[in-house]
PDB file of N, CA and C in Angstrom:
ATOM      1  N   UNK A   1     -14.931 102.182 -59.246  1.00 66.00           N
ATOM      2  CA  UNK A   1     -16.247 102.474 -59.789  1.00 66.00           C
ATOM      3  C   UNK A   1     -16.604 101.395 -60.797  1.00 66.00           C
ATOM      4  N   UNK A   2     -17.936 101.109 -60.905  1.00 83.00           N
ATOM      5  CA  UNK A   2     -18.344  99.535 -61.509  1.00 83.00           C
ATOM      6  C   UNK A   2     -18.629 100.166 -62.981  1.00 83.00           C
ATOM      7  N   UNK A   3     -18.885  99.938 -63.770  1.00 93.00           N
ATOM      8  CA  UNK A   3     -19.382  99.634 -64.630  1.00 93.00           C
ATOM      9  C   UNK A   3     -20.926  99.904 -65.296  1.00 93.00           C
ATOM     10  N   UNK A   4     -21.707 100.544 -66.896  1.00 96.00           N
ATOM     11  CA  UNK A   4     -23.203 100.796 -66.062  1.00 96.00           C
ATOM     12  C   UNK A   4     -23.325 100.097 -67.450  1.00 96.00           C
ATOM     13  N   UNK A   5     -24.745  98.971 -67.708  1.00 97.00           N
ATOM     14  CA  UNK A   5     -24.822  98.483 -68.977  1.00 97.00           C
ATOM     15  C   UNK A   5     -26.075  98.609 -69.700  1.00 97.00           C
ATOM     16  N   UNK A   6     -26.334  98.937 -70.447  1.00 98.00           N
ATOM     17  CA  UNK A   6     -27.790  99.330 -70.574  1.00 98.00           C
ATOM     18  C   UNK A   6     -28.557  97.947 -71.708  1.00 98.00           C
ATOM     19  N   UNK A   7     -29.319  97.202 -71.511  1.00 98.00           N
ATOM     20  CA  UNK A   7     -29.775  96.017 -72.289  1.00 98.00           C
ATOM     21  C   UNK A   7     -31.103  95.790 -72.491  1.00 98.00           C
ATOM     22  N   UNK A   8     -31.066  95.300 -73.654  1.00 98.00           N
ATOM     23  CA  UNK A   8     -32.673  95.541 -74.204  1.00 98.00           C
ATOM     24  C   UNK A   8     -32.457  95.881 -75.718  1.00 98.00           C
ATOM     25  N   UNK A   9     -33.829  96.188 -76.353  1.00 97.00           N
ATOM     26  CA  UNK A   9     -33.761  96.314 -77.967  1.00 97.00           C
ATOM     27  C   UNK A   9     -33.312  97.709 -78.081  1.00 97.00           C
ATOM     28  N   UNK A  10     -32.249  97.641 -79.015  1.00 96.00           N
ATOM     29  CA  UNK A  10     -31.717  98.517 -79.792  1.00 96.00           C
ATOM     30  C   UNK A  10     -31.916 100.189 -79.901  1.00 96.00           C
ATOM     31  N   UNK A  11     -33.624 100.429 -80.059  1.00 96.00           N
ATOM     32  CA  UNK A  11     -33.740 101.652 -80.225  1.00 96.00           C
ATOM     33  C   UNK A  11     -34.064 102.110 -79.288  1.00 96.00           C
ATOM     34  N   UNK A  12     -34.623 101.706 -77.708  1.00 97.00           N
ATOM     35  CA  UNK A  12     -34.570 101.911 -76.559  1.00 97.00           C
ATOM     36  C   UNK A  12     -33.109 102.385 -75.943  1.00 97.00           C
ATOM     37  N   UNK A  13     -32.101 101.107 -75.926  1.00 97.00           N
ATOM     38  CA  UNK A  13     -31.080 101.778 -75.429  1.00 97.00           C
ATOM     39  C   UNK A  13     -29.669 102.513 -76.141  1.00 97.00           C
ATOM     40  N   UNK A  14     -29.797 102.203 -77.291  1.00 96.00           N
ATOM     41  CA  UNK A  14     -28.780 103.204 -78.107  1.00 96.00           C
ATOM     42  C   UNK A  14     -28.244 104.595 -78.011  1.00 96.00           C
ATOM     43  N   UNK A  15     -29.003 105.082 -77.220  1.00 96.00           N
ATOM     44  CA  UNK A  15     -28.549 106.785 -76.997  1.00 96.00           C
ATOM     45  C   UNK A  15     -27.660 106.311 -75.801  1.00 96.00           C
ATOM     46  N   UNK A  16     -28.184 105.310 -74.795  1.00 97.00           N
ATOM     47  CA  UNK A  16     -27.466 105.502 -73.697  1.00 97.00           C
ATOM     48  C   UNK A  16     -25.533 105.420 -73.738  1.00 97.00           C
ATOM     49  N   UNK A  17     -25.306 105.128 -75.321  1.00 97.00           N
ATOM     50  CA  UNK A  17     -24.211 105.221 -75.544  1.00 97.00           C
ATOM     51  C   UNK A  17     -23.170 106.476 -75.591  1.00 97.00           C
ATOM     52  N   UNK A  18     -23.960 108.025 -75.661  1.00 97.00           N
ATOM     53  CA  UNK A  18     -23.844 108.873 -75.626  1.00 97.00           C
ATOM     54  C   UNK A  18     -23.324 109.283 -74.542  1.00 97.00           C
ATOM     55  N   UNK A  19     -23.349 108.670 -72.884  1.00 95.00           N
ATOM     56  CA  UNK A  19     -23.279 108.465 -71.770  1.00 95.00           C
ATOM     57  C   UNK A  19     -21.396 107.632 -71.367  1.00 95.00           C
ATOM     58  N   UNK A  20     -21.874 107.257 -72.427  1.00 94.00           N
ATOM     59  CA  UNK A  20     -20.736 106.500 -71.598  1.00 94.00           C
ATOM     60  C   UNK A  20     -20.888 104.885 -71.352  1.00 94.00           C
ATOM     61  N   UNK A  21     -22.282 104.323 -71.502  1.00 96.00           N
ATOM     62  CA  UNK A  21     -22.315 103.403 -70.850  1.00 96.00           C
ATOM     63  C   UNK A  21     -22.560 101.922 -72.353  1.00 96.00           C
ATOM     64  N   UNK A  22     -22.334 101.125 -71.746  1.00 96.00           N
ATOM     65  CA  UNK A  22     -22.192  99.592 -72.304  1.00 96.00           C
ATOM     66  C   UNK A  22     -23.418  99.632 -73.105  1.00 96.00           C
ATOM     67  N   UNK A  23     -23.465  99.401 -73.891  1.00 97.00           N
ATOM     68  CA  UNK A  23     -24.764  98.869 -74.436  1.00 97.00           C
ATOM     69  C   UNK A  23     -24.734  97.445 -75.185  1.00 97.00           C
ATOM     70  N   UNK A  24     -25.505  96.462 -74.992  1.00 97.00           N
ATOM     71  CA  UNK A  24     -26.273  95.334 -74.580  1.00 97.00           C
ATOM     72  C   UNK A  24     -27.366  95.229 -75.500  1.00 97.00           C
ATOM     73  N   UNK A  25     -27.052  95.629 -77.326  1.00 97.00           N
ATOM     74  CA  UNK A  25     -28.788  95.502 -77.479  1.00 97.00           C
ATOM     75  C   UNK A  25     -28.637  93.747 -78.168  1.00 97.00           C
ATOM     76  N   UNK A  26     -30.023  93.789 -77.852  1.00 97.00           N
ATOM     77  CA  UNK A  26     -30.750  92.442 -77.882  1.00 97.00           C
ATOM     78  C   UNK A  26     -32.424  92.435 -77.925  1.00 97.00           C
ATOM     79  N   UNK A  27     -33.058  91.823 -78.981  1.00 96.00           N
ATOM     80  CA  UNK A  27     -33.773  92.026 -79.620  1.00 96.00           C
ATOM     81  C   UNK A  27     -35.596  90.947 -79.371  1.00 96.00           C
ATOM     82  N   UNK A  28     -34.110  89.733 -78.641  1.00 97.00           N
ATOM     83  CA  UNK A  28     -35.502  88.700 -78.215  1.00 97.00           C
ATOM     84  C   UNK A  28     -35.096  88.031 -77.299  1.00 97.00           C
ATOM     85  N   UNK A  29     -35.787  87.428 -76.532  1.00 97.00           N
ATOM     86  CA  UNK A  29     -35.654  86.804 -74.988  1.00 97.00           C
ATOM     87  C   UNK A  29     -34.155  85.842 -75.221  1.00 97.00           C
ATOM     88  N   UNK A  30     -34.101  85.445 -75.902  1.00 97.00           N
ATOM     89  CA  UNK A  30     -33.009  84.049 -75.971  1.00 97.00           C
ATOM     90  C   UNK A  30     -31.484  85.318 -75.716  1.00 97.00           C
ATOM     91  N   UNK A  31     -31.802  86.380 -76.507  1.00 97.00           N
ATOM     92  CA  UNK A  31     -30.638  87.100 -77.029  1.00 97.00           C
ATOM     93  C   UNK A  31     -30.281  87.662 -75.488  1.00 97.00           C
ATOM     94  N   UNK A  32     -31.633  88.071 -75.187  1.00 97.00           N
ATOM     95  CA  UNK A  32     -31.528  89.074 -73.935  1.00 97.00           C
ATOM     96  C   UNK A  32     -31.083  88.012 -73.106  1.00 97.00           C
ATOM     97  N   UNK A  33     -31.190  86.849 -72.596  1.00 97.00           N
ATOM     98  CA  UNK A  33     -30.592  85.605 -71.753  1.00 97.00           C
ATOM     99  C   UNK A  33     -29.149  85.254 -72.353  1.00 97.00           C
ATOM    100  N   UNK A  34     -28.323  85.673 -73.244  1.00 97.00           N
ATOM    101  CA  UNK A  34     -27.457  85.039 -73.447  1.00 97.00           C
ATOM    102  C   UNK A  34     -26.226  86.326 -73.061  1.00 97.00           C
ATOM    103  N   UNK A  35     -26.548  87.662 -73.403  1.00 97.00           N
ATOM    104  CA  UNK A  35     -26.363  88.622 -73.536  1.00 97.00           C
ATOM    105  C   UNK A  35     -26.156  89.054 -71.949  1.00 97.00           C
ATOM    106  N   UNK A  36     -27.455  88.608 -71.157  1.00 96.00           N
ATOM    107  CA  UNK A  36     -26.467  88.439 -69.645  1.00 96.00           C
ATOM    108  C   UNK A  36     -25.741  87.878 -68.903  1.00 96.00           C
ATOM    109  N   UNK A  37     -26.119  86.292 -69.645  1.00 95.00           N
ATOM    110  CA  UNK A  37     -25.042  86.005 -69.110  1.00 95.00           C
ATOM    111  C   UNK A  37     -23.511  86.141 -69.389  1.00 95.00           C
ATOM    112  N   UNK A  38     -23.095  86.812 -70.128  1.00 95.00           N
ATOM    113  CA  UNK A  38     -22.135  87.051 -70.902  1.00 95.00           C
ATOM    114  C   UNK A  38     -21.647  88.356 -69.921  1.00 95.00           C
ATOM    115  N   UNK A  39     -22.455  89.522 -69.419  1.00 93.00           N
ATOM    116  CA  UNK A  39     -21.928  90.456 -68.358  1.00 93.00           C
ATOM    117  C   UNK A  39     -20.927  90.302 -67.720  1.00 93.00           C
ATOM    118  N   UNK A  40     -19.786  90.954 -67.764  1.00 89.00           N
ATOM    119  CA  UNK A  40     -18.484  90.860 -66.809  1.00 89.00           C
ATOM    120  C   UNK A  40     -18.919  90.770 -65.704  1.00 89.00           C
ATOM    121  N   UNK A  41     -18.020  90.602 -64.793  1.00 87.00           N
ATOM    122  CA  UNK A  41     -18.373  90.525 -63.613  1.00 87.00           C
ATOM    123  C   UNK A  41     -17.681  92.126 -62.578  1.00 87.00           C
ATOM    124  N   UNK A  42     -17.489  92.977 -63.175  1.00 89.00           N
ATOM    125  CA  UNK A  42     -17.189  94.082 -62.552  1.00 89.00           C
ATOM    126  C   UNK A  42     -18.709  95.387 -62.928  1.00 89.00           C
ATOM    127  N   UNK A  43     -20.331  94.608 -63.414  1.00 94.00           N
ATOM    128  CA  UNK A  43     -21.145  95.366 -63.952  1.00 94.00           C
ATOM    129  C   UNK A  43     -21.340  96.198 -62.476  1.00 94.00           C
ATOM    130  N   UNK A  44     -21.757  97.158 -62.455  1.00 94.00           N
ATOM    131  CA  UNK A  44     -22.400  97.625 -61.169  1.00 94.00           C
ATOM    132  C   UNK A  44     -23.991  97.605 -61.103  1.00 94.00           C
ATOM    133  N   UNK A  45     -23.811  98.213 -62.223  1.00 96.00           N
ATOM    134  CA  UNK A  45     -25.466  98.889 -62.962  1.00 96.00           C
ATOM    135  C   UNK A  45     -26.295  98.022 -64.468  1.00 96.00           C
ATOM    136  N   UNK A  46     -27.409  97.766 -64.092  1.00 97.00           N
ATOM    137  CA  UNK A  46     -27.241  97.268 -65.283  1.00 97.00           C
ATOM    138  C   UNK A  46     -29.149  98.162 -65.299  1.00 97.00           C
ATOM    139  N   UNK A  47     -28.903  98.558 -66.637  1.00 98.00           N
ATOM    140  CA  UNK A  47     -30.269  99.049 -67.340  1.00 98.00           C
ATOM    141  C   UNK A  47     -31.046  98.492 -68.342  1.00 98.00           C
ATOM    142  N   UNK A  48     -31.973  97.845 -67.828  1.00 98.00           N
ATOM    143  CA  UNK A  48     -33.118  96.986 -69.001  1.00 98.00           C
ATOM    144  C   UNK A  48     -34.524  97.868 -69.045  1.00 98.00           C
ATOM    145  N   UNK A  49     -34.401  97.040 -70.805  1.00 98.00           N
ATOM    146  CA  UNK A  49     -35.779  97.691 -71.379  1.00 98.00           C
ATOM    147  C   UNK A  49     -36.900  96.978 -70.799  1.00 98.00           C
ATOM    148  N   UNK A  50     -38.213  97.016 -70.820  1.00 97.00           N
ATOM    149  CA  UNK A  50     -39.331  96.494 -69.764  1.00 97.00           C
ATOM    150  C   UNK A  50     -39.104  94.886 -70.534  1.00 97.00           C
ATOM    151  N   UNK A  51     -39.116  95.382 -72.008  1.00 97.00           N
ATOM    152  CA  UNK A  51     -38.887  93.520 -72.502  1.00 97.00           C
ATOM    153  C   UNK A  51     -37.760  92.792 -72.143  1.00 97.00           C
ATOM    154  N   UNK A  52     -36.729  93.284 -71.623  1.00 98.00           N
ATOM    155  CA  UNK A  52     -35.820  92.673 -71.278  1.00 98.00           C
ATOM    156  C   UNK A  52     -35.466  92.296 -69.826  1.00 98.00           C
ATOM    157  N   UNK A  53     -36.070  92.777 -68.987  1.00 97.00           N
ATOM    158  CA  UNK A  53     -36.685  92.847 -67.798  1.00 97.00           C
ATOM    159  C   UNK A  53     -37.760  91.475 -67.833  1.00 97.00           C
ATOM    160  N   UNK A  54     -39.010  91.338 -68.292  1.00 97.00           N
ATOM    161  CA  UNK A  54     -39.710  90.559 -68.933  1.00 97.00           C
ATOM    162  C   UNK A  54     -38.918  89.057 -69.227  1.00 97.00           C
ATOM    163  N   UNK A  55     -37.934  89.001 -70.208  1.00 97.00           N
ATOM    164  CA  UNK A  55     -37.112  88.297 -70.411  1.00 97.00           C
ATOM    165  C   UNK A  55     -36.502  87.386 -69.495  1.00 97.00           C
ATOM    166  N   UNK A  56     -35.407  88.191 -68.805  1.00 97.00           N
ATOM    167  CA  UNK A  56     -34.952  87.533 -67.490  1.00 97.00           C
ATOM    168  C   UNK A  56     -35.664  86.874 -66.201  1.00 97.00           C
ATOM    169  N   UNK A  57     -36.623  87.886 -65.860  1.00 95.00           N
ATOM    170  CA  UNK A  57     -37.773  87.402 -64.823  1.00 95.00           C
ATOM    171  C   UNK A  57     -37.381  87.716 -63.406  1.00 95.00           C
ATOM    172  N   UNK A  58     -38.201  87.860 -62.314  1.00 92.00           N
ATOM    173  CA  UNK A  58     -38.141  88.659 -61.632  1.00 92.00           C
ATOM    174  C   UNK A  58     -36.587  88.547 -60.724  1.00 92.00           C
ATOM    175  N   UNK A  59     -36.224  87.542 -60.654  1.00 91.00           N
ATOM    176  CA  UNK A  59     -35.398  86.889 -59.659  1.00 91.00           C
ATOM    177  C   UNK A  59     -34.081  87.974 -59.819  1.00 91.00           C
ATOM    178  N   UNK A  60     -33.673  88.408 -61.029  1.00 90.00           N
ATOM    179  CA  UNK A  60     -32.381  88.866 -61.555  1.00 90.00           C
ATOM    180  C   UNK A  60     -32.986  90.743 -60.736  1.00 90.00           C
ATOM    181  N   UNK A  61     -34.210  91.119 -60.237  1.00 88.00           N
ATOM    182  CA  UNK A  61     -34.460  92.447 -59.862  1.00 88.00           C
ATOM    183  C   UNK A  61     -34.355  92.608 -58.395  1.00 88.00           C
ATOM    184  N   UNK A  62     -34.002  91.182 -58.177  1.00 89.00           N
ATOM    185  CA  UNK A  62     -33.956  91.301 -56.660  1.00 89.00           C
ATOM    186  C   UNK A  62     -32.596  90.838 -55.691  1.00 89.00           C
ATOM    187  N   UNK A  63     -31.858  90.777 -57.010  1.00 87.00           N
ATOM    188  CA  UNK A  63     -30.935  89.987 -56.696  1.00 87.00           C
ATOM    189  C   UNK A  63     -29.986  91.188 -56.148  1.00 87.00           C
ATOM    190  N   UNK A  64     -28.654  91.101 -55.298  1.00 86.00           N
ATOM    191  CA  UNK A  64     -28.073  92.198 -54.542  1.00 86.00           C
ATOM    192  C   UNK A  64     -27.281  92.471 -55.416  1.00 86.00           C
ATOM    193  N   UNK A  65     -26.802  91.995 -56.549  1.00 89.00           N
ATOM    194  CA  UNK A  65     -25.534  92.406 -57.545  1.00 89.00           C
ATOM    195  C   UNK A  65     -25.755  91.537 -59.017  1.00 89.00           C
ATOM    196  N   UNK A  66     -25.471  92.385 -60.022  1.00 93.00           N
ATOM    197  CA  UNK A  66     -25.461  93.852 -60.630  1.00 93.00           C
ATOM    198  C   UNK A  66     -26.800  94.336 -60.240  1.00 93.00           C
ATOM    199  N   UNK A  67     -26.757  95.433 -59.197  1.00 94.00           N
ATOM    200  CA  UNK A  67     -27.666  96.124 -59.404  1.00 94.00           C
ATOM    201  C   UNK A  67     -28.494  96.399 -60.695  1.00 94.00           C
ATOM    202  N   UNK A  68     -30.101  96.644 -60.777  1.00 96.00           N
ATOM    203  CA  UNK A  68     -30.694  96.754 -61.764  1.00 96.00           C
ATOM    204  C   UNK A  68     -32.285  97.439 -61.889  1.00 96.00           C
ATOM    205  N   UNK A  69     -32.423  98.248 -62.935  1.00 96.00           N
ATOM    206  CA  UNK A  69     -33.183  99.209 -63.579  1.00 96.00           C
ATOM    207  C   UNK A  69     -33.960  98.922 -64.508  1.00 96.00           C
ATOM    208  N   UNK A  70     -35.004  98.826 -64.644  1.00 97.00           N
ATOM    209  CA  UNK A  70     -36.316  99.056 -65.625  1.00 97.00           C
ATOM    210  C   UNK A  70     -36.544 100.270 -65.812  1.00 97.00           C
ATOM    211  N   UNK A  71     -36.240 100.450 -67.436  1.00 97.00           N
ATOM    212  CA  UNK A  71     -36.964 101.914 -67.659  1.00 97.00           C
ATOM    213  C   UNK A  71     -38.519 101.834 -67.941  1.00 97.00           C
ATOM    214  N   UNK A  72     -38.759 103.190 -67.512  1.00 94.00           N
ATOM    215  CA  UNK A  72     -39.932 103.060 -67.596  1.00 94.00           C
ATOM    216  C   UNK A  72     -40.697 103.175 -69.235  1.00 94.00           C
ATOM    217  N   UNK A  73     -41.793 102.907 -69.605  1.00 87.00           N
ATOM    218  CA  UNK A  73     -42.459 102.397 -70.802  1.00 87.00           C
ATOM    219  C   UNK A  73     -42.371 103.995 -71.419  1.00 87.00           C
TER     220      UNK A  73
END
């Protein structure tokens, strides 16, 4: 079983720690770009905030692995 990471600013994904899962906060585009690339390579799941989503750009939503999530606004 992979791994689930949740990334993006702080007060968006902080609960998801409650879960169980990775959290990834990052606050501005550079952070949110450095912050993925830094992702192990066993992520399965990965959960971004719309700015962090934004950040990366579309290519990383279409890509077949780490799967990936935009929450919604």
């Amino acid at each position: 079983m992979g791994t689930v990471v949740a990334l993006g600013e702080c007060a968006r994904t902080s609960g998801f720690a409650l879960a169980g899962v990775l959290v990834r906060p990052a606050e501005e585009p550079d952070d949110v770009r450095a912050a993925w690339e830094r992702l192990p390579a066993d992520i399965a799941l990965v959960i971004l905030t719309q700015a962090a989503a934004a950040a990366l750009g579309p290519d990383v939503l279409t890509a077949p692995m780490p799967l990936t999530v935009v929450m919604p606004p």
